[in-house]
JSON list of N, CA and C in Angstrom, two decimals:
[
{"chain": "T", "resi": 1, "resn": "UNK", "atom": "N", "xyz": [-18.16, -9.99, 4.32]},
{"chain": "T", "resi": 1, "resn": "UNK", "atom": "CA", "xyz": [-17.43, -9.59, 5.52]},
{"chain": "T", "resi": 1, "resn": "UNK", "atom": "C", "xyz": [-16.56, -8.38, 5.16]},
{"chain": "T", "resi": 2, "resn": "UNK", "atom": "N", "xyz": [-16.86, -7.60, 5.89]},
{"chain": "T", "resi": 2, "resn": "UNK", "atom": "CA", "xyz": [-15.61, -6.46, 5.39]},
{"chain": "T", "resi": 2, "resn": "UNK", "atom": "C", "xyz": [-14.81, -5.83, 6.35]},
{"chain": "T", "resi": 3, "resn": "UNK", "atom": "N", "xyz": [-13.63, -5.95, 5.55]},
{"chain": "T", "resi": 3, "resn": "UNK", "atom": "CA", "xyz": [-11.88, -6.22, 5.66]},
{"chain": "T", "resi": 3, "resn": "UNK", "atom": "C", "xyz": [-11.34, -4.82, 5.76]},
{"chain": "T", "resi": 4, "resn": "UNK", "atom": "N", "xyz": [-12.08, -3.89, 5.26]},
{"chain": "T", "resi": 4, "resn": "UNK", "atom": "CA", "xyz": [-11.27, -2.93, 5.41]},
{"chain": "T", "resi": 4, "resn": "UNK", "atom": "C", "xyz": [-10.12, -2.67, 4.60]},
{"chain": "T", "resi": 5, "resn": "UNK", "atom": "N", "xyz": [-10.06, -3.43, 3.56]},
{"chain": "T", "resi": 5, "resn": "UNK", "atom": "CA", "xyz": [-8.84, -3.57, 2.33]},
{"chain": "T", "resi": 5, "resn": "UNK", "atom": "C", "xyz": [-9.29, -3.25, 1.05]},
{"chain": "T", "resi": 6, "resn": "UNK", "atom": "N", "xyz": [-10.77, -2.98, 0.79]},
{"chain": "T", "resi": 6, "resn": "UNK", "atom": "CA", "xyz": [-10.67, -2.16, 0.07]},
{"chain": "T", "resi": 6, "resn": "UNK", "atom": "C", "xyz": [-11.72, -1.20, -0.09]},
{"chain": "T", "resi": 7, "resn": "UNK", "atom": "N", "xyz": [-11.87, -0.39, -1.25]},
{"chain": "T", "resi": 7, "resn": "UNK", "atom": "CA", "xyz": [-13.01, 0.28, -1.10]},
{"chain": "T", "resi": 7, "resn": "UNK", "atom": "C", "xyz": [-13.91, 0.13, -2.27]},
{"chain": "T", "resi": 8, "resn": "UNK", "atom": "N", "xyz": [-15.28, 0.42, -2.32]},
{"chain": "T", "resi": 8, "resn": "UNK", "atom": "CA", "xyz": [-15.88, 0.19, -3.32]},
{"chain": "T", "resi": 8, "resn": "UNK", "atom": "C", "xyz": [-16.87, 1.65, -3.74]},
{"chain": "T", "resi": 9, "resn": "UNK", "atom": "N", "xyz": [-17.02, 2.57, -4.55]},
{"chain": "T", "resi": 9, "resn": "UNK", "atom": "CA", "xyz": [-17.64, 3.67, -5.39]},
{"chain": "T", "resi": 9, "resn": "UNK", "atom": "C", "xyz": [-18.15, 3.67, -6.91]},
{"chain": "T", "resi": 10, "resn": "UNK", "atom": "N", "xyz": [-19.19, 3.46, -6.60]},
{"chain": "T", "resi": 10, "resn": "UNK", "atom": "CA", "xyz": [-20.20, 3.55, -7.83]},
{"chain": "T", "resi": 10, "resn": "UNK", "atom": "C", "xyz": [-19.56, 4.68, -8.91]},
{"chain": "T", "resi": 11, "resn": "UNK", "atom": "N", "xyz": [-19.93, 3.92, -10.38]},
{"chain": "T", "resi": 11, "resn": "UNK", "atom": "CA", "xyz": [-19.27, 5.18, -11.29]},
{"chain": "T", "resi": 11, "resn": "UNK", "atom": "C", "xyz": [-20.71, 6.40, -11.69]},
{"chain": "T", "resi": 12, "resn": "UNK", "atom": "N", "xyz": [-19.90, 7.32, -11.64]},
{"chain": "T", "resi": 12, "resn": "UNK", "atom": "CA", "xyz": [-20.74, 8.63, -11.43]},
{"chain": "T", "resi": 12, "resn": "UNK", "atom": "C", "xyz": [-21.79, 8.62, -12.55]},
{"chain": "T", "resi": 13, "resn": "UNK", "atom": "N", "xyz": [-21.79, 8.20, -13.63]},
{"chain": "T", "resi": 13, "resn": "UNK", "atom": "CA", "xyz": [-22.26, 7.91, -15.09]},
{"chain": "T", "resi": 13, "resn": "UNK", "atom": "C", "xyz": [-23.06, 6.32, -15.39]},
{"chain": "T", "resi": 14, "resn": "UNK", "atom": "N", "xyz": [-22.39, 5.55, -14.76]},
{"chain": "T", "resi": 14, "resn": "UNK", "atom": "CA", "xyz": [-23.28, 4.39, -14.80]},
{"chain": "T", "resi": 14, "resn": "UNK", "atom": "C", "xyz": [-23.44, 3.65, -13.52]},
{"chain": "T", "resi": 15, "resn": "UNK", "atom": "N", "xyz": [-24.39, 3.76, -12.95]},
{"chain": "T", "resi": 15, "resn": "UNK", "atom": "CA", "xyz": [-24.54, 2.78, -11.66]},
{"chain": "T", "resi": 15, "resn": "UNK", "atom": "C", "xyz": [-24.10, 1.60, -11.94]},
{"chain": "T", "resi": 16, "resn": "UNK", "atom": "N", "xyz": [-24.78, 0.75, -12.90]},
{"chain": "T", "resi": 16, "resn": "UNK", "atom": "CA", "xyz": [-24.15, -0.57, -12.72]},
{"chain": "T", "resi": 16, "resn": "UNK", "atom": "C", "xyz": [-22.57, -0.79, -12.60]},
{"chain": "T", "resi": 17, "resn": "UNK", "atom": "N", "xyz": [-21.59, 0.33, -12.76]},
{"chain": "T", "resi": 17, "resn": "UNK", "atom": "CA", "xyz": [-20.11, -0.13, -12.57]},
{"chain": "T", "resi": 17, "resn": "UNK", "atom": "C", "xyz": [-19.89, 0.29, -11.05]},
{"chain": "T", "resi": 18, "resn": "UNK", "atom": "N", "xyz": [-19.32, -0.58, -10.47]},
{"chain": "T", "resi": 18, "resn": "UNK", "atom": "CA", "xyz": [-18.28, -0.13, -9.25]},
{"chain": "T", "resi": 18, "resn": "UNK", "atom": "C", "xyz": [-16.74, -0.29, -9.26]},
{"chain": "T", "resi": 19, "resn": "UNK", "atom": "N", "xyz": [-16.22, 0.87, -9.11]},
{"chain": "T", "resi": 19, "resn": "UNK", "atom": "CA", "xyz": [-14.71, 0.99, -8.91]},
{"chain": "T", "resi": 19, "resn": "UNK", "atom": "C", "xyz": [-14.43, 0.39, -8.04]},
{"chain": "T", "resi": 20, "resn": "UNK", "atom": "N", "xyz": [-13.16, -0.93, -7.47]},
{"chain": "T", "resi": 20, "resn": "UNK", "atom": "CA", "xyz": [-12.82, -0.92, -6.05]},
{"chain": "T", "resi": 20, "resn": "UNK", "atom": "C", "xyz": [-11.42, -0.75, -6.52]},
{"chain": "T", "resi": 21, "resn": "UNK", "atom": "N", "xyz": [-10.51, -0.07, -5.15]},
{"chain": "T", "resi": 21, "resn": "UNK", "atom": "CA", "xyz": [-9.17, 0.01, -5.04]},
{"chain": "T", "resi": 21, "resn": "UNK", "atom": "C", "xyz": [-9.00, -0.08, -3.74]},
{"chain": "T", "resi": 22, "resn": "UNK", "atom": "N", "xyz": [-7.81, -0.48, -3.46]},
{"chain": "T", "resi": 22, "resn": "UNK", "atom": "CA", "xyz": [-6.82, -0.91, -2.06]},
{"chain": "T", "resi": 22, "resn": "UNK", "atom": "C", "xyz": [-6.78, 0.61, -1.07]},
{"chain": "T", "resi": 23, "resn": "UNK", "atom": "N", "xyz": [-7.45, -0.06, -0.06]},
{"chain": "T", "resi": 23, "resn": "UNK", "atom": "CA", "xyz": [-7.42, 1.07, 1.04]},
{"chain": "T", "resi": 23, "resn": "UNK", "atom": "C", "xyz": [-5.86, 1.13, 1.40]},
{"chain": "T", "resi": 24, "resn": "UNK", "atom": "N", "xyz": [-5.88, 1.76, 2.22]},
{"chain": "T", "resi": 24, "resn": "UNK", "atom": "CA", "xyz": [-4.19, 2.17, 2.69]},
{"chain": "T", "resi": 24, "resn": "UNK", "atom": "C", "xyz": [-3.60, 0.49, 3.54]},
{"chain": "T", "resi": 25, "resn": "UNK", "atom": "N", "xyz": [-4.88, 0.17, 4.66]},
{"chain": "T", "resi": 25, "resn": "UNK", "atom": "CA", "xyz": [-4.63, -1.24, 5.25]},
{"chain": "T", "resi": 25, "resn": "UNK", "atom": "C", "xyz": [-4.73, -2.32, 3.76]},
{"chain": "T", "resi": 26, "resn": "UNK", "atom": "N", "xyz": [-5.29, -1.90, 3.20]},
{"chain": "T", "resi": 26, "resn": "UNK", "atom": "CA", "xyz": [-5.13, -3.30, 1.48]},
{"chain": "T", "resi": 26, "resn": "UNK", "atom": "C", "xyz": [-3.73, -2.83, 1.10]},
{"chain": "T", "resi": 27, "resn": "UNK", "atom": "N", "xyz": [-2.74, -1.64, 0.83]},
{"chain": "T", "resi": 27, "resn": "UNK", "atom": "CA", "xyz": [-1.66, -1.45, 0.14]},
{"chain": "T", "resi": 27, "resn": "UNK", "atom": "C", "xyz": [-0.42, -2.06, 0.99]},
{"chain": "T", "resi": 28, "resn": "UNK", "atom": "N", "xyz": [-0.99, -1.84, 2.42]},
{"chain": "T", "resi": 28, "resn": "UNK", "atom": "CA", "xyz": [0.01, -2.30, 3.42]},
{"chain": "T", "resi": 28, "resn": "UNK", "atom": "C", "xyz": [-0.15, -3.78, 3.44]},
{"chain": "T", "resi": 29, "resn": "UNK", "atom": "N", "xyz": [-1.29, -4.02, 3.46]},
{"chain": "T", "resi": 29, "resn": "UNK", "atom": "CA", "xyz": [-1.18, -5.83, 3.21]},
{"chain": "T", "resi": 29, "resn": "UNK", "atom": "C", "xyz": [-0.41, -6.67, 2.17]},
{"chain": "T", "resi": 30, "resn": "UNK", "atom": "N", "xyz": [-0.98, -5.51, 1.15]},
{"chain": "T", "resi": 30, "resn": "UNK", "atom": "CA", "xyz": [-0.29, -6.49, -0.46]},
{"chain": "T", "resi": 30, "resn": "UNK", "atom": "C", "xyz": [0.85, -6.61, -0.40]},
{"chain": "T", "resi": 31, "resn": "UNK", "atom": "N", "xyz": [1.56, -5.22, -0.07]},
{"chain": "T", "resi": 31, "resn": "UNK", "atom": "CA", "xyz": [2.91, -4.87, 0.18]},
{"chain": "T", "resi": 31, "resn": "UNK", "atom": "C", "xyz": [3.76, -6.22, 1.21]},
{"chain": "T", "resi": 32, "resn": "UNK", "atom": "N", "xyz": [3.20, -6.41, 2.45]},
{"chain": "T", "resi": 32, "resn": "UNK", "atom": "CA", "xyz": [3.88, -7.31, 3.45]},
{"chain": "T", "resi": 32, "resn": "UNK", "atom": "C", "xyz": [3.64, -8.85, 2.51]},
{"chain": "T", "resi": 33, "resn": "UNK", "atom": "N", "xyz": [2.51, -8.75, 1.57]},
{"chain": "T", "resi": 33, "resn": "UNK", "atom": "CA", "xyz": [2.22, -10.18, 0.71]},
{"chain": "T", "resi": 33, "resn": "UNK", "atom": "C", "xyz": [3.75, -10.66, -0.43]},
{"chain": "T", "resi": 34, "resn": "UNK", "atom": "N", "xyz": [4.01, -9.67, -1.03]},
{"chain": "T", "resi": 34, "resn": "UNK", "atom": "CA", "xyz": [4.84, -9.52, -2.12]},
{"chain": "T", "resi": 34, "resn": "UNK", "atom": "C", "xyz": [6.17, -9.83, -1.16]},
{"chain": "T", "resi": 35, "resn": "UNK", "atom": "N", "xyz": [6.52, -8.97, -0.44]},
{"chain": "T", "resi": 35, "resn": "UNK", "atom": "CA", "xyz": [7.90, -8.97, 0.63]},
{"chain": "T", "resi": 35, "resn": "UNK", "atom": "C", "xyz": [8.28, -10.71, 1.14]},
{"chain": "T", "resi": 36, "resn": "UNK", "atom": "N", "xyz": [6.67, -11.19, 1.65]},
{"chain": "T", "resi": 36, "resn": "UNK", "atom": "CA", "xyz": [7.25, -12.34, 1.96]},
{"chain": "T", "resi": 36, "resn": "UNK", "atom": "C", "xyz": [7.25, -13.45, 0.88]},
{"chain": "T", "resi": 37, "resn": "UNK", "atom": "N", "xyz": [6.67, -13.16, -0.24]},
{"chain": "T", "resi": 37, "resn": "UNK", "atom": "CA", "xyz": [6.69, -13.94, -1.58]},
{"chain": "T", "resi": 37, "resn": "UNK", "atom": "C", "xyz": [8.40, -14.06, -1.91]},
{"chain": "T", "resi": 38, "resn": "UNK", "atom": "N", "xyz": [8.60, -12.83, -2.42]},
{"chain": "T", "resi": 38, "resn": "UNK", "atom": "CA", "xyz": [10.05, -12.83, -2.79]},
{"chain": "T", "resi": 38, "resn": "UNK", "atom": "C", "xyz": [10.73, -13.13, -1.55]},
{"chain": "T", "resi": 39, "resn": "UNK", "atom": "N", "xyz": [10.66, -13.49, -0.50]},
{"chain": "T", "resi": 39, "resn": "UNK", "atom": "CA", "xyz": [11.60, -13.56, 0.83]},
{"chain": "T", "resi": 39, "resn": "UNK", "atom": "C", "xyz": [11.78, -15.58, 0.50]},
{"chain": "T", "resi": 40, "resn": "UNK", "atom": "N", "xyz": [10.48, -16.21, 0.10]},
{"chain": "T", "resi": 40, "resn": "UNK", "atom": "CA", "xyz": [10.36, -17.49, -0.19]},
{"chain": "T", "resi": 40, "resn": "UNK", "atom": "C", "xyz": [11.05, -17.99, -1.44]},
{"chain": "T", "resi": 41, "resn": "UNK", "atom": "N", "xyz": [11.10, -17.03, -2.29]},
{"chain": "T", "resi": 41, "resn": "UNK", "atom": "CA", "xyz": [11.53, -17.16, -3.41]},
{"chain": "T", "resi": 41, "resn": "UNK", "atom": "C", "xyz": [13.09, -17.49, -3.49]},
{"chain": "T", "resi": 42, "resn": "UNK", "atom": "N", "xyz": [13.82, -16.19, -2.95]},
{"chain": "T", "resi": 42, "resn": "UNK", "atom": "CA", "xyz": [15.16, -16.44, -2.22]},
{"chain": "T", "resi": 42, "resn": "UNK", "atom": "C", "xyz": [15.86, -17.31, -1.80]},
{"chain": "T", "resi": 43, "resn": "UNK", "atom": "N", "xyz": [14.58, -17.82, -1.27]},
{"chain": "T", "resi": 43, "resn": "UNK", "atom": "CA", "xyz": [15.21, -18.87, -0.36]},
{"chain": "T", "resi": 43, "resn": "UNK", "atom": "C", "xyz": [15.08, -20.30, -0.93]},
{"chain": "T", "resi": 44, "resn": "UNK", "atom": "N", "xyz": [14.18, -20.15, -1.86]},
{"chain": "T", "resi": 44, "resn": "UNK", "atom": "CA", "xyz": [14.01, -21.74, -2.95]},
{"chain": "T", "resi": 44, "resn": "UNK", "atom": "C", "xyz": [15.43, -21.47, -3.74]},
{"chain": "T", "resi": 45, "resn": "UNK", "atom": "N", "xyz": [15.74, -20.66, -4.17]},
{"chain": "T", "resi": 45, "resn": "UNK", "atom": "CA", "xyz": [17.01, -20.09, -4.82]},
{"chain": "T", "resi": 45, "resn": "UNK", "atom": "C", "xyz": [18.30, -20.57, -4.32]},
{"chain": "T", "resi": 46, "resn": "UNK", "atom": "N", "xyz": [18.14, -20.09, -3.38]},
{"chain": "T", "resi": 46, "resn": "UNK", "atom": "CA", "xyz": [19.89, -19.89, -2.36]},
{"chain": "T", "resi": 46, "resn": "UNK", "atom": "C", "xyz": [20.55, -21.48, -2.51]},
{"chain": "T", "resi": 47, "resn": "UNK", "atom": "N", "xyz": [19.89, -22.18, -2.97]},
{"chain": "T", "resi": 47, "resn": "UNK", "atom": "CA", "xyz": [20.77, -23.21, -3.00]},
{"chain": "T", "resi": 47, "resn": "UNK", "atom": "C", "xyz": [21.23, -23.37, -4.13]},
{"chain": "T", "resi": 48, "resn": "UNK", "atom": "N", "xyz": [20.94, -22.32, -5.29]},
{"chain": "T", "resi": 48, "resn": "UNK", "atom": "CA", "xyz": [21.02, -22.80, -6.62]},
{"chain": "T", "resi": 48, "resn": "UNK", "atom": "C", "xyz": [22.95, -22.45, -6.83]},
{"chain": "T", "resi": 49, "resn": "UNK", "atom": "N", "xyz": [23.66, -22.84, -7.55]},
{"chain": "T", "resi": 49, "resn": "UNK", "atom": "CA", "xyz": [24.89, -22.22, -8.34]},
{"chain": "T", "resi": 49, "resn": "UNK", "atom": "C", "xyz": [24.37, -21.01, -9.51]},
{"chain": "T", "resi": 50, "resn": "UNK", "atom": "N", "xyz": [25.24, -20.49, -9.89]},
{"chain": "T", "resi": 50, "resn": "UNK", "atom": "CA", "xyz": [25.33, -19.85, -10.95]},
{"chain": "T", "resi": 50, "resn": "UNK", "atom": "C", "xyz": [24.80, -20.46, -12.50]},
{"chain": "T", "resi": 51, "resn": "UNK", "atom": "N", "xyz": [25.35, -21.70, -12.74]},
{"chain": "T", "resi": 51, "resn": "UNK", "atom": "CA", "xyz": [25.43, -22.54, -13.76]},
{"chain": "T", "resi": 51, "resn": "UNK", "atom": "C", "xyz": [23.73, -23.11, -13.71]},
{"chain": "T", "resi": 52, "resn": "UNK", "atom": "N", "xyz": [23.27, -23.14, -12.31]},
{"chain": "T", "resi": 52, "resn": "UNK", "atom": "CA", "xyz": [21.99, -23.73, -12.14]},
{"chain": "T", "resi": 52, "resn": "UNK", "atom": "C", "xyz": [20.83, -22.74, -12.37]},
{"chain": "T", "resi": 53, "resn": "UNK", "atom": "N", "xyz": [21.17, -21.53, -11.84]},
{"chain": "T", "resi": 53, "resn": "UNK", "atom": "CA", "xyz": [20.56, -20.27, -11.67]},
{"chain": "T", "resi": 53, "resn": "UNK", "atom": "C", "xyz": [20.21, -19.90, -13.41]},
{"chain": "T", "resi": 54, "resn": "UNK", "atom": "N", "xyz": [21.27, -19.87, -14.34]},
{"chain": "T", "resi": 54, "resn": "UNK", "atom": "CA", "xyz": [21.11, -19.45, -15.23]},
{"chain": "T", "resi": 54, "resn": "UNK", "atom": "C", "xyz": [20.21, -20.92, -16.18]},
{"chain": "T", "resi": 55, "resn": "UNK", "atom": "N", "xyz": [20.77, -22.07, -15.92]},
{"chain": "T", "resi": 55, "resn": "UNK", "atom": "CA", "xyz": [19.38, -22.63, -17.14]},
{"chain": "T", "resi": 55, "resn": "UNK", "atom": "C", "xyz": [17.92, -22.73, -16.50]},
{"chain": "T", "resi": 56, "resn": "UNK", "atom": "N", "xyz": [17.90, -22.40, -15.14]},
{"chain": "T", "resi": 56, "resn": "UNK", "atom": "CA", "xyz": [16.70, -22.64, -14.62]},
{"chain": "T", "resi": 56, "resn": "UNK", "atom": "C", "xyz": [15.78, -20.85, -15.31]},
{"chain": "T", "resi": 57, "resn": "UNK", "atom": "N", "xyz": [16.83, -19.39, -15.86]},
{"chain": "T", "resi": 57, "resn": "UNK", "atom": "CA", "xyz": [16.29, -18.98, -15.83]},
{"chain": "T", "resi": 57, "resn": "UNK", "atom": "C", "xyz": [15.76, -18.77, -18.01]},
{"chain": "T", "resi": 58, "resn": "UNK", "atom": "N", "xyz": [16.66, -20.11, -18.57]},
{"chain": "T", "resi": 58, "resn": "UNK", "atom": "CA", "xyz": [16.26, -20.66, -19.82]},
{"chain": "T", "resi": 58, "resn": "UNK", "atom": "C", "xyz": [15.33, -20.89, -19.93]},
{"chain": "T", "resi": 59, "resn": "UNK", "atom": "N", "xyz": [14.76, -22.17, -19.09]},
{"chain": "T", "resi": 59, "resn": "UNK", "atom": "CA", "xyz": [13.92, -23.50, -18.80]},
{"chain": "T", "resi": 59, "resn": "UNK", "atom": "C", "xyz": [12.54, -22.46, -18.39]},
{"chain": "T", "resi": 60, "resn": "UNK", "atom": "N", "xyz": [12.61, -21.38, -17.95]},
{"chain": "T", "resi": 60, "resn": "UNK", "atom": "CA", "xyz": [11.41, -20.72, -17.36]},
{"chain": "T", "resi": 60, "resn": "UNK", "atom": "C", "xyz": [11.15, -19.44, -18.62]},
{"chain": "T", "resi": 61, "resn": "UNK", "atom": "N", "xyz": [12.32, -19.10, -19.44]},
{"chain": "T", "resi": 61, "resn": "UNK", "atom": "CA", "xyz": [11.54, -18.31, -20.88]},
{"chain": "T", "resi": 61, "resn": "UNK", "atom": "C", "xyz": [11.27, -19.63, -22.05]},
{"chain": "T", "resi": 62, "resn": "UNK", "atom": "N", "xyz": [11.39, -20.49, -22.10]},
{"chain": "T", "resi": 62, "resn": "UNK", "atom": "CA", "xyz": [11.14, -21.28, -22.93]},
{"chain": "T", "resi": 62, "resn": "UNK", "atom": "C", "xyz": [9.61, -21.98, -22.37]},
{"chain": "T", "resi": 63, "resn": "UNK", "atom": "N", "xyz": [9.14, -22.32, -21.30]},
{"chain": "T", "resi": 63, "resn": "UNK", "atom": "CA", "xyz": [7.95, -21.61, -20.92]},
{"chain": "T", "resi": 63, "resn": "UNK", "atom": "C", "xyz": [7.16, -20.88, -20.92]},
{"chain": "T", "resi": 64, "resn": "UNK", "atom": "N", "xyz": [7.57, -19.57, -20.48]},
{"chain": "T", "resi": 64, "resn": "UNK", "atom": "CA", "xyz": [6.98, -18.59, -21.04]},
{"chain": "T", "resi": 64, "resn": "UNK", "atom": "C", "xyz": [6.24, -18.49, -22.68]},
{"chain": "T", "resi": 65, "resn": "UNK", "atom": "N", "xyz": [7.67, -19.02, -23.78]},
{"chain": "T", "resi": 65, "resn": "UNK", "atom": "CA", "xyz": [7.23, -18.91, -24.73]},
{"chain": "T", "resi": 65, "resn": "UNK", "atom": "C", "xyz": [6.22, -19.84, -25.26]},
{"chain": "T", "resi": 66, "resn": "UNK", "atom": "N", "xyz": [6.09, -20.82, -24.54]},
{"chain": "T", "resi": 66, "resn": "UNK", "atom": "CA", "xyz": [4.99, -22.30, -25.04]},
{"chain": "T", "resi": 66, "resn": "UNK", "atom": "C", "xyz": [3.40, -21.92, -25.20]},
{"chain": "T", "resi": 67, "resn": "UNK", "atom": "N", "xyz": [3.16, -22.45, -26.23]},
{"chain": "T", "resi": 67, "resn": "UNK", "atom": "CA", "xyz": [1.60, -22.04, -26.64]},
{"chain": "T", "resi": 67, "resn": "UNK", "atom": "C", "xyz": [0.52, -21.94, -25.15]},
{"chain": "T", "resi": 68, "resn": "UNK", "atom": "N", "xyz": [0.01, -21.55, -25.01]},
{"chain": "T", "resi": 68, "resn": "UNK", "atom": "CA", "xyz": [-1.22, -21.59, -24.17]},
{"chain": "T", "resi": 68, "resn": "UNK", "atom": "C", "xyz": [-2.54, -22.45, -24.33]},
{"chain": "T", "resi": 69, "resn": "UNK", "atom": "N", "xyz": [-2.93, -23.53, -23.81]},
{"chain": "T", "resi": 69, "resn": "UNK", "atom": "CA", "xyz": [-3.65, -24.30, -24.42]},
{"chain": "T", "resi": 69, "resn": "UNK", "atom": "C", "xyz": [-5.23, -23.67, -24.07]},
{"chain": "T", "resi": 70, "resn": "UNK", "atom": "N", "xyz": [-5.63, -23.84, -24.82]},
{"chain": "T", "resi": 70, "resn": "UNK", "atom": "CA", "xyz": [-6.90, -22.84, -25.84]},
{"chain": "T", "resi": 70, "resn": "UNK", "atom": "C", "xyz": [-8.28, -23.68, -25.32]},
{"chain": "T", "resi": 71, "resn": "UNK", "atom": "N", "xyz": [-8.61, -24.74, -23.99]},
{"chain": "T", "resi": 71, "resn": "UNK", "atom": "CA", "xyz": [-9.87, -24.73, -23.83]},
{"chain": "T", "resi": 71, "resn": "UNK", "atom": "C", "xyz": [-9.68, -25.97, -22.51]},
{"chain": "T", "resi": 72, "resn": "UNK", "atom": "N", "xyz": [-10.38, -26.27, -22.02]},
{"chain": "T", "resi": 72, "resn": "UNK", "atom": "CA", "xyz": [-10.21, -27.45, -20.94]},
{"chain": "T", "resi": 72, "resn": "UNK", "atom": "C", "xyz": [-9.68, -28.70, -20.91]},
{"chain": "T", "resi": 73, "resn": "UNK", "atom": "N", "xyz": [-8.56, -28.93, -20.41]},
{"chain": "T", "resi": 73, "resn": "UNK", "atom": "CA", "xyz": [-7.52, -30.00, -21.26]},
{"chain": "T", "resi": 73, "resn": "UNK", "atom": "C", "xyz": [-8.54, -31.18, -19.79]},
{"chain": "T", "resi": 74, "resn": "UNK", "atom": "N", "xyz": [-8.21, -32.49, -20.53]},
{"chain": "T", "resi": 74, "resn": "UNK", "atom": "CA", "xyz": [-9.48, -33.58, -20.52]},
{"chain": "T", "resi": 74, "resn": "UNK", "atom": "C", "xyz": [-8.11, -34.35, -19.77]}
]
């Protein structure tokens, strides 16, 4: 089905690759996507304190730092 969000062009050197990138209606979409992401985000937030705000933003690099598990956990 096509959306009109993005575009697709064969590479000049190898047919088998196709480039796609965000038409102007795909940049305007992603854009209104992200806006209302962080608008949700905010708002999971807004109830937090300061004191809460900051170990929640501990609790989420200590995450970050945790191994990545390495194949299909059973």
């Amino acid at each position: 089905m096509e959306s009109g969000l993005i575009e697709r062009e064969r590479d000049g050197r190898d047919r088998r690759i196709v480039h796609l990138r965000l038409t102007t209606a795909g940049l305007d979409l992603a854009g209104r996507m992200a806006a209302a992401r962080e608008a949700g985000e905010r708002e999971m937030l807004a109830g937090l304190g300061i004191a809460e705000r900051r170990q929640l933003v501990g609790l989420l690099d200590v995450l970050g730092r945790s191994p990545k598990p390495s194949g299909p956990q059973k």
